Tab-separated table of C-alpha atoms in Angstrom:
chain	number	residue	atom	x	y	z
A	230	MET	CA	-18.343	0.041	5.822
A	231	THR	CA	-19.887	-2.446	8.640
A	232	ILE	CA	-19.976	-2.141	12.189
A	233	ASP	CA	-19.835	-5.483	14.205
A	234	VAL	CA	-20.418	-6.224	18.032
A	235	LEU	CA	-17.062	-7.460	19.151
A	236	ARG	CA	-17.143	-11.429	20.035
A	237	ARG	CA	-14.378	-13.979	21.549
A	238	PRO	CA	-12.205	-15.547	18.426
A	239	GLY	CA	-11.530	-19.345	18.590
A	240	LEU	CA	-8.688	-20.723	17.399
A	241	ALA	CA	-9.547	-21.345	13.757
A	242	GLU	CA	-9.346	-17.701	13.205
A	243	ARG	CA	-6.545	-16.499	15.939
A	244	GLN	CA	-4.647	-19.075	13.142
A	245	ALA	CA	-5.981	-17.475	10.083
A	246	ARG	CA	-5.495	-13.744	11.097
A	247	ALA	CA	-1.275	-15.151	11.646
A	248	ALA	CA	-1.544	-16.613	8.217
A	249	VAL	CA	-2.748	-13.691	6.823
A	250	ALA	CA	-0.303	-11.691	8.579
A	251	VAL	CA	2.466	-13.467	7.374
A	252	LEU	CA	1.145	-13.458	3.718
A	253	PHE	CA	1.138	-9.427	3.960
A	254	PHE	CA	4.871	-9.421	5.912
A	255	THR	CA	5.970	-11.221	2.782
A	256	ASN	CA	4.647	-9.712	0.328
A	257	GLY	CA	6.145	-6.152	2.369
A	258	ALA	CA	9.406	-7.949	1.975
A	259	LEU	CA	9.564	-9.357	-1.227
A	260	PHE	CA	10.009	-5.869	-3.345
A	261	ALA	CA	11.742	-4.211	-0.643
A	262	ASN	CA	14.320	-6.664	-1.156
A	263	LEU	CA	14.925	-5.340	-4.361
A	264	LEU	CA	14.240	-1.307	-3.752
A	265	PRO	CA	17.879	-0.842	-2.211
A	266	ARG	CA	19.655	-2.868	-5.351
A	267	TYR	CA	17.807	-0.594	-7.424
A	268	PRO	CA	21.227	2.168	-8.115
A	269	GLN	CA	23.312	-1.205	-8.459
A	270	ILE	CA	20.897	-2.207	-11.565
A	271	LYS	CA	20.934	1.278	-12.959
A	272	ALA	CA	24.573	1.452	-12.589
A	273	ASP	CA	24.894	-1.974	-14.529
A	274	LEU	CA	22.890	-1.340	-17.352
A	275	GLY	CA	24.066	1.689	-18.214
A	276	ILE	CA	20.947	3.868	-18.243
A	277	GLY	CA	19.841	7.406	-17.750
A	278	ASN	CA	17.450	8.840	-15.316
A	279	ALA	CA	14.462	8.973	-17.649
A	280	ALA	CA	15.410	5.291	-19.163
A	281	TYR	CA	15.060	4.337	-15.355
A	282	GLY	CA	11.976	5.753	-14.563
A	283	LEU	CA	10.396	4.505	-16.939
A	284	ALA	CA	11.844	0.823	-16.850
A	285	VAL	CA	10.632	0.974	-13.061
A	286	ALA	CA	7.155	2.079	-14.253
A	287	ALA	CA	6.887	-1.171	-15.752
A	288	PHE	CA	5.865	-2.838	-12.294
A	289	PRO	CA	2.939	-0.536	-11.369
A	290	ALA	CA	1.831	-1.024	-15.084
A	291	GLY	CA	2.090	-4.999	-14.647
A	292	ALA	CA	-0.553	-4.517	-11.493
A	293	VAL	CA	-2.806	-1.559	-13.642
A	294	VAL	CA	-2.792	-4.330	-16.608
A	295	ALA	CA	-3.526	-7.177	-14.196
A	296	GLY	CA	-5.946	-5.587	-11.326
A	297	LEU	CA	-9.044	-5.888	-13.153
A	298	ALA	CA	-8.223	-9.806	-13.555
A	299	ALA	CA	-7.649	-10.515	-9.660
A	300	GLY	CA	-10.884	-10.866	-8.661
A	301	VAL	CA	-11.770	-13.783	-11.594
A	302	LEU	CA	-8.530	-15.295	-9.849
A	303	VAL	CA	-9.560	-15.157	-6.273
A	304	ARG	CA	-12.772	-16.468	-7.637
A	305	ARG	CA	-11.311	-19.566	-9.274
A	306	LEU	CA	-8.398	-20.199	-6.678
A	307	GLY	CA	-9.557	-19.017	-3.436
A	308	SER	CA	-8.232	-15.981	-2.200
A	309	ALA	CA	-5.517	-17.913	0.306
A	310	ARG	CA	-4.502	-19.830	-2.518
A	311	ALA	CA	-4.002	-17.261	-4.492
A	312	ALA	CA	-2.062	-15.032	-2.655
A	313	VAL	CA	0.084	-17.770	-2.267
A	314	ALA	CA	0.664	-19.102	-6.121
A	315	SER	CA	1.048	-15.373	-6.817
A	316	THR	CA	3.379	-14.541	-4.049
A	317	LEU	CA	5.860	-17.356	-5.309
A	318	LEU	CA	5.504	-15.799	-9.047
A	319	THR	CA	6.065	-12.293	-7.357
A	320	ALA	CA	9.652	-13.599	-6.290
A	321	ALA	CA	10.539	-15.217	-9.392
A	322	GLY	CA	9.435	-11.501	-11.218
A	323	ILE	CA	11.776	-9.725	-8.844
A	324	LEU	CA	14.940	-12.389	-8.801
A	325	VAL	CA	15.170	-12.076	-13.120
A	326	ALA	CA	14.732	-8.096	-12.827
A	327	GLY	CA	17.768	-8.419	-10.285
A	328	LEU	CA	19.590	-10.590	-12.986
A	329	SER	CA	18.293	-9.083	-15.935
A	330	GLN	CA	21.676	-7.924	-18.407
A	331	SER	CA	19.421	-5.771	-20.684
A	332	VAL	CA	16.872	-2.848	-19.813
A	333	VAL	CA	13.895	-4.643	-21.586
A	334	LEU	CA	14.582	-8.063	-19.587
A	335	PHE	CA	14.375	-6.099	-16.387
A	336	ALA	CA	11.422	-4.021	-17.251
A	337	MET	CA	9.236	-7.480	-18.783
A	338	ALA	CA	10.788	-8.724	-15.087
A	339	LEU	CA	8.980	-5.939	-13.556
A	340	PHE	CA	6.076	-6.015	-15.324
A	341	LEU	CA	5.462	-9.996	-14.372
A	342	ALA	CA	6.054	-8.664	-10.136
A	343	GLY	CA	3.969	-5.816	-10.507
A	344	ALA	CA	1.385	-8.451	-12.119
A	345	MET	CA	1.020	-10.960	-9.419
A	346	ASP	CA	1.689	-8.366	-6.717
A	347	ALA	CA	-1.572	-7.135	-7.973
A	348	PHE	CA	-3.302	-10.590	-7.609
A	349	THR	CA	-1.185	-10.859	-4.129
A	350	ASP	CA	-2.693	-6.784	-2.962
A	351	VAL	CA	-6.162	-8.431	-3.754
A	352	ALA	CA	-6.028	-12.133	-2.373
A	353	GLN	CA	-4.649	-11.253	0.905
A	354	ASN	CA	-6.658	-8.436	1.476
A	355	ALA	CA	-9.887	-10.557	0.599
A	356	HIS	CA	-8.998	-13.195	3.035
A	357	GLY	CA	-7.719	-10.699	5.902
A	358	LEU	CA	-11.711	-9.167	5.359
A	359	ARG	CA	-12.970	-12.781	5.637
A	360	VAL	CA	-10.903	-13.311	8.674
A	361	GLN	CA	-11.757	-9.787	10.044
A	362	ARG	CA	-15.790	-10.986	9.304
A	363	ARG	CA	-15.510	-13.801	11.333
A	364	TYR	CA	-13.473	-11.378	14.342
A	365	GLY	CA	-16.541	-9.225	14.316
A	366	ARG	CA	-14.185	-6.258	14.713
A	367	SER	CA	-11.724	-4.428	12.401
A	368	ILE	CA	-8.262	-5.645	11.811
A	369	ILE	CA	-7.649	-5.082	8.661
A	370	ASN	CA	-5.480	-1.844	9.459
A	371	SER	CA	-3.303	-4.031	11.689
A	372	PHE	CA	-2.385	-6.143	8.965
A	373	HIS	CA	-0.990	-3.359	6.495
A	374	ALA	CA	1.054	-2.070	9.888
A	375	ILE	CA	2.726	-5.534	9.522
A	376	TRP	CA	3.489	-5.022	5.703
A	377	SER	CA	5.105	-1.625	6.647
A	378	ILE	CA	6.951	-4.198	8.899
A	379	GLY	CA	7.941	-6.547	6.109
A	380	ALA	CA	9.015	-3.629	3.948
A	381	VAL	CA	10.955	-2.270	6.473
A	382	THR	CA	13.094	-6.018	7.057
A	383	GLY	CA	13.479	-6.571	3.440
A	384	GLY	CA	14.707	-2.914	3.270
A	385	ALA	CA	16.974	-3.716	6.316
A	386	MET	CA	18.220	-7.273	4.352
A	387	ALA	CA	19.202	-5.483	1.136
A	388	ALA	CA	21.064	-3.139	3.085
A	389	GLY	CA	22.705	-5.869	4.794
A	390	ALA	CA	23.388	-7.533	1.771
A	391	ILE	CA	25.065	-4.615	0.053
A	392	ALA	CA	27.079	-4.327	3.529
A	393	LEU	CA	28.323	-7.826	3.179
A	394	ASP	CA	29.325	-7.415	-0.425
A	395	LEU	CA	26.686	-10.372	-1.450
A	396	PRO	CA	25.861	-11.227	-4.575
A	397	LEU	CA	22.565	-9.426	-6.333
A	398	GLY	CA	21.365	-12.884	-7.545
A	399	VAL	CA	22.440	-14.907	-4.246
A	400	HIS	CA	21.084	-12.426	-2.068
A	401	LEU	CA	17.337	-12.101	-4.309
A	402	LEU	CA	17.278	-15.813	-4.115
A	403	ILE	CA	17.769	-16.119	-0.637
A	404	SER	CA	14.785	-13.526	-0.115
A	405	GLY	CA	12.483	-15.197	-2.758
A	406	VAL	CA	13.168	-18.951	-1.402
A	407	LEU	CA	12.683	-17.743	2.707
A	408	PHE	CA	9.324	-15.523	1.691
A	409	GLY	CA	8.313	-18.096	-0.680
A	410	ILE	CA	8.349	-21.029	2.237
A	411	ALA	CA	7.197	-18.639	5.102
A	412	ALA	CA	4.117	-17.717	2.480
A	413	CYS	CA	3.288	-21.794	1.693
A	414	VAL	CA	3.403	-22.576	5.442
A	415	ALA	CA	0.867	-19.758	6.210
A	416	LEU	CA	-2.010	-20.987	3.063
A	417	ARG	CA	-2.173	-24.336	5.649
A	418	PHE	CA	-3.597	-22.054	8.403
A	419	CYS	CA	-5.618	-19.911	6.588
A	420	LEU	CA	-9.628	-20.158	6.346
A	421	PRO	CA	-10.769	-22.973	4.255
A	422	GLY	CA	-14.086	-22.976	2.154
A	423	PRO	CA	-15.759	-20.394	-0.540
A	424	ASP	CA	-14.878	-16.696	0.014
A	425	THR	CA	-18.312	-16.039	-0.779
A	426	GLU	CA	-19.591	-16.910	2.875
A	427	PRO	CA	-21.946	-13.357	4.490
A	428	ALA	CA	-20.542	-11.705	7.200
A	429	GLU	CA	-23.445	-11.986	10.375
A	430	GLY	CA	-26.051	-8.678	9.700
A	431	THR	CA	-24.199	-7.645	6.287
A	432	GLU	CA	-26.656	-9.083	3.928
A	433	ALA	CA	-29.631	-7.098	5.517
A	434	LYS	CA	-27.165	-3.652	5.672
A	435	GLU	CA	-25.979	-3.995	1.896
A	436	GLU	CA	-29.648	-4.281	1.097
A	437	SER	CA	-30.489	-1.354	3.047
A	438	ARG	CA	-28.076	1.134	1.042
A	439	GLU	CA	-28.769	-0.465	-2.208
A	440	LYS	CA	-32.599	0.450	-1.504
A	441	ALA	CA	-31.192	3.852	-0.677
A	442	SER	CA	-29.255	4.329	-3.381
A	443	ALA	CA	-31.447	3.305	-5.385
A	444	GLY	CA	-34.139	5.078	-4.242
A	445	GLY	CA	-32.191	8.381	-5.440
A	446	GLY	CA	-33.527	7.915	-8.496
A	447	ARG	CA	-31.326	10.033	-11.479
A	448	SER	CA	-29.928	12.101	-8.696
A	449	ALA	CA	-28.554	9.889	-6.955
A	450	MET	CA	-25.258	10.581	-8.521
A	451	THR	CA	-24.726	14.318	-7.143
A	452	SER	CA	-22.056	16.955	-8.398
A	453	ARG	CA	-21.180	16.680	-5.195
A	454	THR	CA	-20.325	13.474	-4.787
A	455	ARG	CA	-18.824	13.570	-8.423
A	456	TYR	CA	-16.092	15.945	-6.720
A	457	VAL	CA	-15.917	14.164	-3.433
A	458	LEU	CA	-14.919	11.112	-5.568
A	459	ALA	CA	-12.480	13.054	-7.539
A	460	ALA	CA	-11.217	14.498	-4.609
A	461	LEU	CA	-10.547	11.128	-2.822
A	462	VAL	CA	-8.552	9.479	-6.060
A	463	LEU	CA	-6.662	12.268	-5.455
A	464	ILE	CA	-5.973	12.255	-1.722
A	465	ALA	CA	-5.138	8.233	-2.136
A	466	THR	CA	-2.869	9.310	-5.023
A	467	ALA	CA	-0.749	11.609	-3.229
A	468	GLY	CA	-0.165	8.987	-0.846
A	469	THR	CA	1.315	6.519	-3.423
A	470	LEU	CA	2.910	9.379	-4.904
A	471	VAL	CA	4.761	9.980	-1.728
A	472	GLU	CA	4.951	6.355	-1.356
A	473	ASP	CA	6.778	5.739	-5.010
A	474	ALA	CA	9.460	8.662	-3.948
A	475	GLY	CA	10.867	6.470	-1.418
A	476	ASN	CA	10.800	3.056	-3.431
A	477	SER	CA	12.184	4.576	-6.602
A	478	TRP	CA	14.105	7.553	-5.915
A	479	ALA	CA	15.302	7.736	-2.128
A	480	ALA	CA	17.862	5.366	-2.668
A	481	LEU	CA	19.122	7.234	-6.402
A	482	TYR	CA	18.849	10.717	-4.542
A	483	LEU	CA	20.657	9.801	-1.637
A	484	SER	CA	23.811	7.776	-3.410
A	485	ASP	CA	24.003	10.050	-6.515
A	486	SER	CA	23.050	13.290	-5.496
A	487	LEU	CA	24.032	13.695	-1.809
A	488	ASN	CA	27.077	10.900	-2.484
A	489	ALA	CA	25.461	8.733	0.792
A	490	SER	CA	26.910	4.958	0.867
A	491	ALA	CA	25.410	2.421	-0.799
A	492	ALA	CA	24.664	0.651	2.535
A	493	LEU	CA	23.722	4.355	3.803
A	494	ALA	CA	21.542	5.316	0.880
A	495	ALA	CA	18.806	2.422	1.797
A	496	SER	CA	18.127	4.600	4.549
A	497	GLY	CA	15.868	6.356	3.054
A	498	PHE	CA	13.866	3.708	1.794
A	499	ILE	CA	13.547	2.444	5.320
A	500	ALA	CA	13.059	5.584	7.171
A	501	LEU	CA	9.499	6.174	4.782
A	502	VAL	CA	8.253	2.519	5.389
A	503	GLY	CA	9.240	2.665	9.071
A	504	ALA	CA	7.899	5.994	10.094
A	505	GLN	CA	4.343	5.085	7.393
A	506	PHE	CA	4.427	1.712	10.136
A	507	VAL	CA	4.522	4.060	12.881
A	508	GLY	CA	1.439	6.125	11.643
A	509	ARG	CA	-0.505	3.887	10.661
A	510	ILE	CA	-0.056	1.828	14.439
A	511	LEU	CA	-0.979	4.896	15.482
A	512	GLY	CA	-3.666	6.187	13.010
A	513	ASP	CA	-6.780	4.894	14.732
A	514	ARG	CA	-6.346	6.648	17.853
A	515	LEU	CA	-5.508	9.973	16.402
A	516	VAL	CA	-8.758	9.687	13.860
A	517	ASP	CA	-10.725	8.561	16.675
A	518	ARG	CA	-9.386	11.191	18.886
A	519	PHE	CA	-9.188	14.386	15.942
A	520	GLY	CA	-11.186	13.026	12.919
A	521	GLN	CA	-9.661	12.065	9.729
A	522	ARG	CA	-10.420	15.481	7.915
A	523	ALA	CA	-7.628	17.200	11.013
A	524	VAL	CA	-5.038	13.404	10.475
A	525	ALA	CA	-4.531	14.166	7.035
A	526	ARG	CA	-4.327	18.274	7.273
A	527	ALA	CA	-1.277	17.913	9.857
A	528	GLY	CA	-0.430	14.609	7.685
A	529	GLY	CA	-0.031	16.481	4.603
A	530	PHE	CA	1.864	19.230	6.195
A	531	ILE	CA	3.817	17.066	7.986
A	532	ALA	CA	5.005	15.716	4.612
A	533	ALA	CA	5.335	19.071	2.877
A	534	ALA	CA	7.286	20.747	5.014
A	535	GLY	CA	9.498	18.334	6.395
A	536	MET	CA	10.318	17.175	3.155
A	537	GLY	CA	10.510	20.579	1.447
A	538	LEU	CA	12.842	21.415	4.613
A	539	ALA	CA	15.164	18.522	3.351
A	540	LEU	CA	14.933	19.566	-0.270
A	541	ALA	CA	15.766	22.778	0.438
A	542	VAL	CA	18.814	22.268	2.930
A	543	PRO	CA	20.188	18.955	1.182
A	544	THR	CA	22.088	16.932	3.749
A	545	VAL	CA	22.371	13.313	4.474
A	546	PRO	CA	20.383	13.039	7.941
A	547	GLY	CA	17.760	15.823	6.966
A	548	THR	CA	17.474	14.035	3.364
A	549	ILE	CA	17.015	10.637	5.810
A	550	LEU	CA	14.356	12.422	8.310
A	551	GLY	CA	12.497	14.076	5.048
A	552	PHE	CA	11.211	10.996	4.173
A	553	ALA	CA	10.162	9.647	7.729
A	554	ALA	CA	8.461	12.690	7.843
A	555	ALA	CA	6.580	12.034	4.635
A	556	GLY	CA	6.189	8.396	4.988
A	557	PHE	CA	4.895	9.753	8.675
A	558	GLY	CA	2.325	12.234	6.796
A	559	VAL	CA	0.789	9.895	4.609
A	560	ALA	CA	0.244	6.552	6.531
A	561	THR	CA	-3.274	6.772	6.819
A	562	LEU	CA	-4.269	8.598	3.265
A	563	VAL	CA	-5.269	5.441	1.310
A	564	PRO	CA	-7.463	3.947	3.894
A	565	ALA	CA	-9.200	7.051	4.751
A	566	ALA	CA	-9.891	7.740	0.743
A	567	MET	CA	-11.055	4.462	0.597
A	568	HIS	CA	-13.234	4.250	3.602
A	569	GLU	CA	-14.998	7.576	2.706
A	570	ALA	CA	-15.260	6.363	-1.172
A	571	ASP	CA	-17.009	3.118	-0.114
A	572	GLU	CA	-19.291	5.460	2.009
A	573	LEU	CA	-20.654	8.057	-0.627
A	574	PRO	CA	-24.388	7.969	-1.375
A	575	GLY	CA	-25.614	6.863	-4.887
A	576	LEU	CA	-22.972	4.518	-5.495
A	577	LYS	CA	-23.246	0.525	-5.137
A	578	PRO	CA	-21.715	-0.932	-2.402
A	579	GLY	CA	-17.705	-1.688	-3.390
A	580	SER	CA	-18.168	0.902	-6.436
A	581	GLY	CA	-16.436	3.923	-4.589
A	582	LEU	CA	-13.495	1.528	-2.951
A	583	THR	CA	-13.014	0.107	-6.310
A	584	ILE	CA	-12.527	3.263	-8.457
A	585	VAL	CA	-10.426	4.899	-5.848
A	586	SER	CA	-8.058	1.775	-6.061
A	587	TRP	CA	-7.987	1.466	-9.623
A	588	LEU	CA	-6.933	5.116	-9.924
A	589	MET	CA	-4.457	5.196	-7.533
A	590	ARG	CA	-2.565	2.849	-9.286
A	591	LEU	CA	-2.078	5.140	-12.220
A	592	GLY	CA	0.160	7.372	-9.375
A	593	PHE	CA	2.123	4.939	-9.321
A	594	LEU	CA	2.797	4.150	-13.015
A	595	LEU	CA	3.077	7.970	-13.994
A	596	SER	CA	5.399	9.400	-11.021
A	597	PRO	CA	8.531	7.529	-12.107
A	598	PRO	CA	8.804	8.440	-15.567
A	599	ILE	CA	7.382	12.135	-14.629
A	600	VAL	CA	10.140	12.176	-12.134
A	601	GLY	CA	12.616	10.888	-13.680
A	602	LEU	CA	12.440	13.464	-16.775
A	603	VAL	CA	12.457	16.294	-14.535
A	604	ALA	CA	15.571	14.577	-12.986
A	605	ASP	CA	17.093	14.073	-16.412
A	606	GLU	CA	16.548	17.786	-16.898
A	607	ALA	CA	16.841	19.781	-13.807
A	608	GLY	CA	18.223	17.235	-11.183
A	609	LEU	CA	16.592	14.238	-9.346
A	610	ARG	CA	16.627	17.443	-6.369
A	611	LEU	CA	13.724	19.153	-8.316
A	612	GLY	CA	11.844	15.785	-9.459
A	613	LEU	CA	11.508	14.936	-5.499
A	614	LEU	CA	9.383	18.266	-5.476
A	615	VAL	CA	6.093	15.773	-6.007
A	616	VAL	CA	6.566	14.890	-2.290
A	617	PRO	CA	5.940	18.403	-0.400
A	618	LEU	CA	3.684	19.569	-3.828
A	619	ALA	CA	1.272	16.080	-2.784
A	620	GLY	CA	1.578	16.830	0.771
A	621	ALA	CA	0.337	20.155	-0.057
A	622	LEU	CA	-2.617	18.887	-2.213
A	623	VAL	CA	-4.112	17.145	0.962
A	624	VAL	CA	-4.123	20.047	3.050
A	625	VAL	CA	-6.108	21.656	0.431
A	626	LEU	CA	-8.928	18.480	-0.465
A	627	ALA	CA	-8.748	17.037	3.062
A	628	GLY	CA	-12.146	18.708	3.602
A	629	VAL	CA	-13.477	16.136	1.897
A	630	LEU	CA	-12.988	13.680	4.746
A	631	GLY	CA	-14.732	12.902	7.990
A	632	ALA	CA	-14.589	15.134	10.821
A	633	ARG	CA	-14.517	13.828	14.360
A	634	LYS	CA	-17.680	11.689	15.340
A	635	ARG	CA	-18.773	12.268	19.014
A	636	GLN	CA	-19.232	8.351	19.868
A	637	PRO	CA	-22.343	7.893	21.883
A	638	ALA	CA	-22.314	5.902	25.137
A	639	GLY	CA	-21.844	2.027	24.989
A	640	ASP	CA	-19.598	1.920	21.786
A	641	GLU	CA	-16.701	1.062	23.093
A	642	GLY	CA	-16.755	-2.333	21.869
A	643	GLN	CA	-17.258	-1.554	18.402
A	644	GLU	CA	-15.299	-0.650	15.709
A	645	SER	CA	-15.134	0.613	12.188
A	646	ALA	CA	-13.720	-2.164	9.559
A	647	ALA	CA	-11.952	-0.123	6.618
A	648	ALA	CA	-10.225	-2.154	3.605
A	649	ARG	CA	-7.213	-0.815	2.339
């Protein structure tokens, strides 16, 4: 990606940064309000683990199907309007999912919510990168950290609603209205005008990269590049598999297998996304000091060892700590894989990033039904082995990531900009 000299942002840029932060916060909080309610919904619908896994897979399925259309929506409406409009529709889909009386309607509502969430994800990142270009330095990671804060907030709201015995429909209606209003207010402070404005100096850099790629001829896309790209897809997918384990199964495992209360069972998801937030806050400093390769390997080991120990010796406190270790370990994996993919030789700018982003969503799509099938046959404890296995896979493949780079003198005022 580009490296730009820091410059002092104006009032419009600071307001736009705060507005994008609100959009990321609401995106994280909306779906997190539904996740801890999954055990109640599963029980109300009277379905098994396999049917449940297939039903919740509708959310990532909607995201996969809609992902290719997100760019068209952003170009037609603008990134800010697209993000807010899809946020409102996401809230509506989540409300319908919570109120569903049949597994088919539940899956259809999740499919809609997932499709709209994919639009929101692309649009808010596009606007965040636009604000970043105005800043002239990397700020995109801070938005993803704020997304984690939103997810923790949403999970805590759900746990509180469960503890207060608040009806599911009332809870999700309050959540949808609250965060819908917040997104609409944020729209007023987003950057006006089209999203096609070039960053200063970016055109020349991209033209140079285009020529470098073209100059390689037929050998530009080498077997080495293909191998690295495949490894990066697996690393990013490993991160999403661990995230999905917290999203779809943490509350169920704690409540059904370990007999935790419904309110306490929500702590598994909260611990994972909370630790992921901490990992994202510390990630940039750790990468600067030790290199992305070492950070990813250490993170994969922490995820594998932490969750592996929690599954080997199952207790409620140990499992919550295991999910926390998993979240902390995978915090930097997706941004790292996307950044490395975008720098691969022999590919046009953005091509590697697009490939990794698209294939990564398959992890969210395939994980719930696979874990559900294993859980029905051998128990959810065995199904959750996907978490330590994903961590071990990262340890093996982390060699394709960048090692520590010595910073030249005078570069204190520069940062590399990487998009999720």
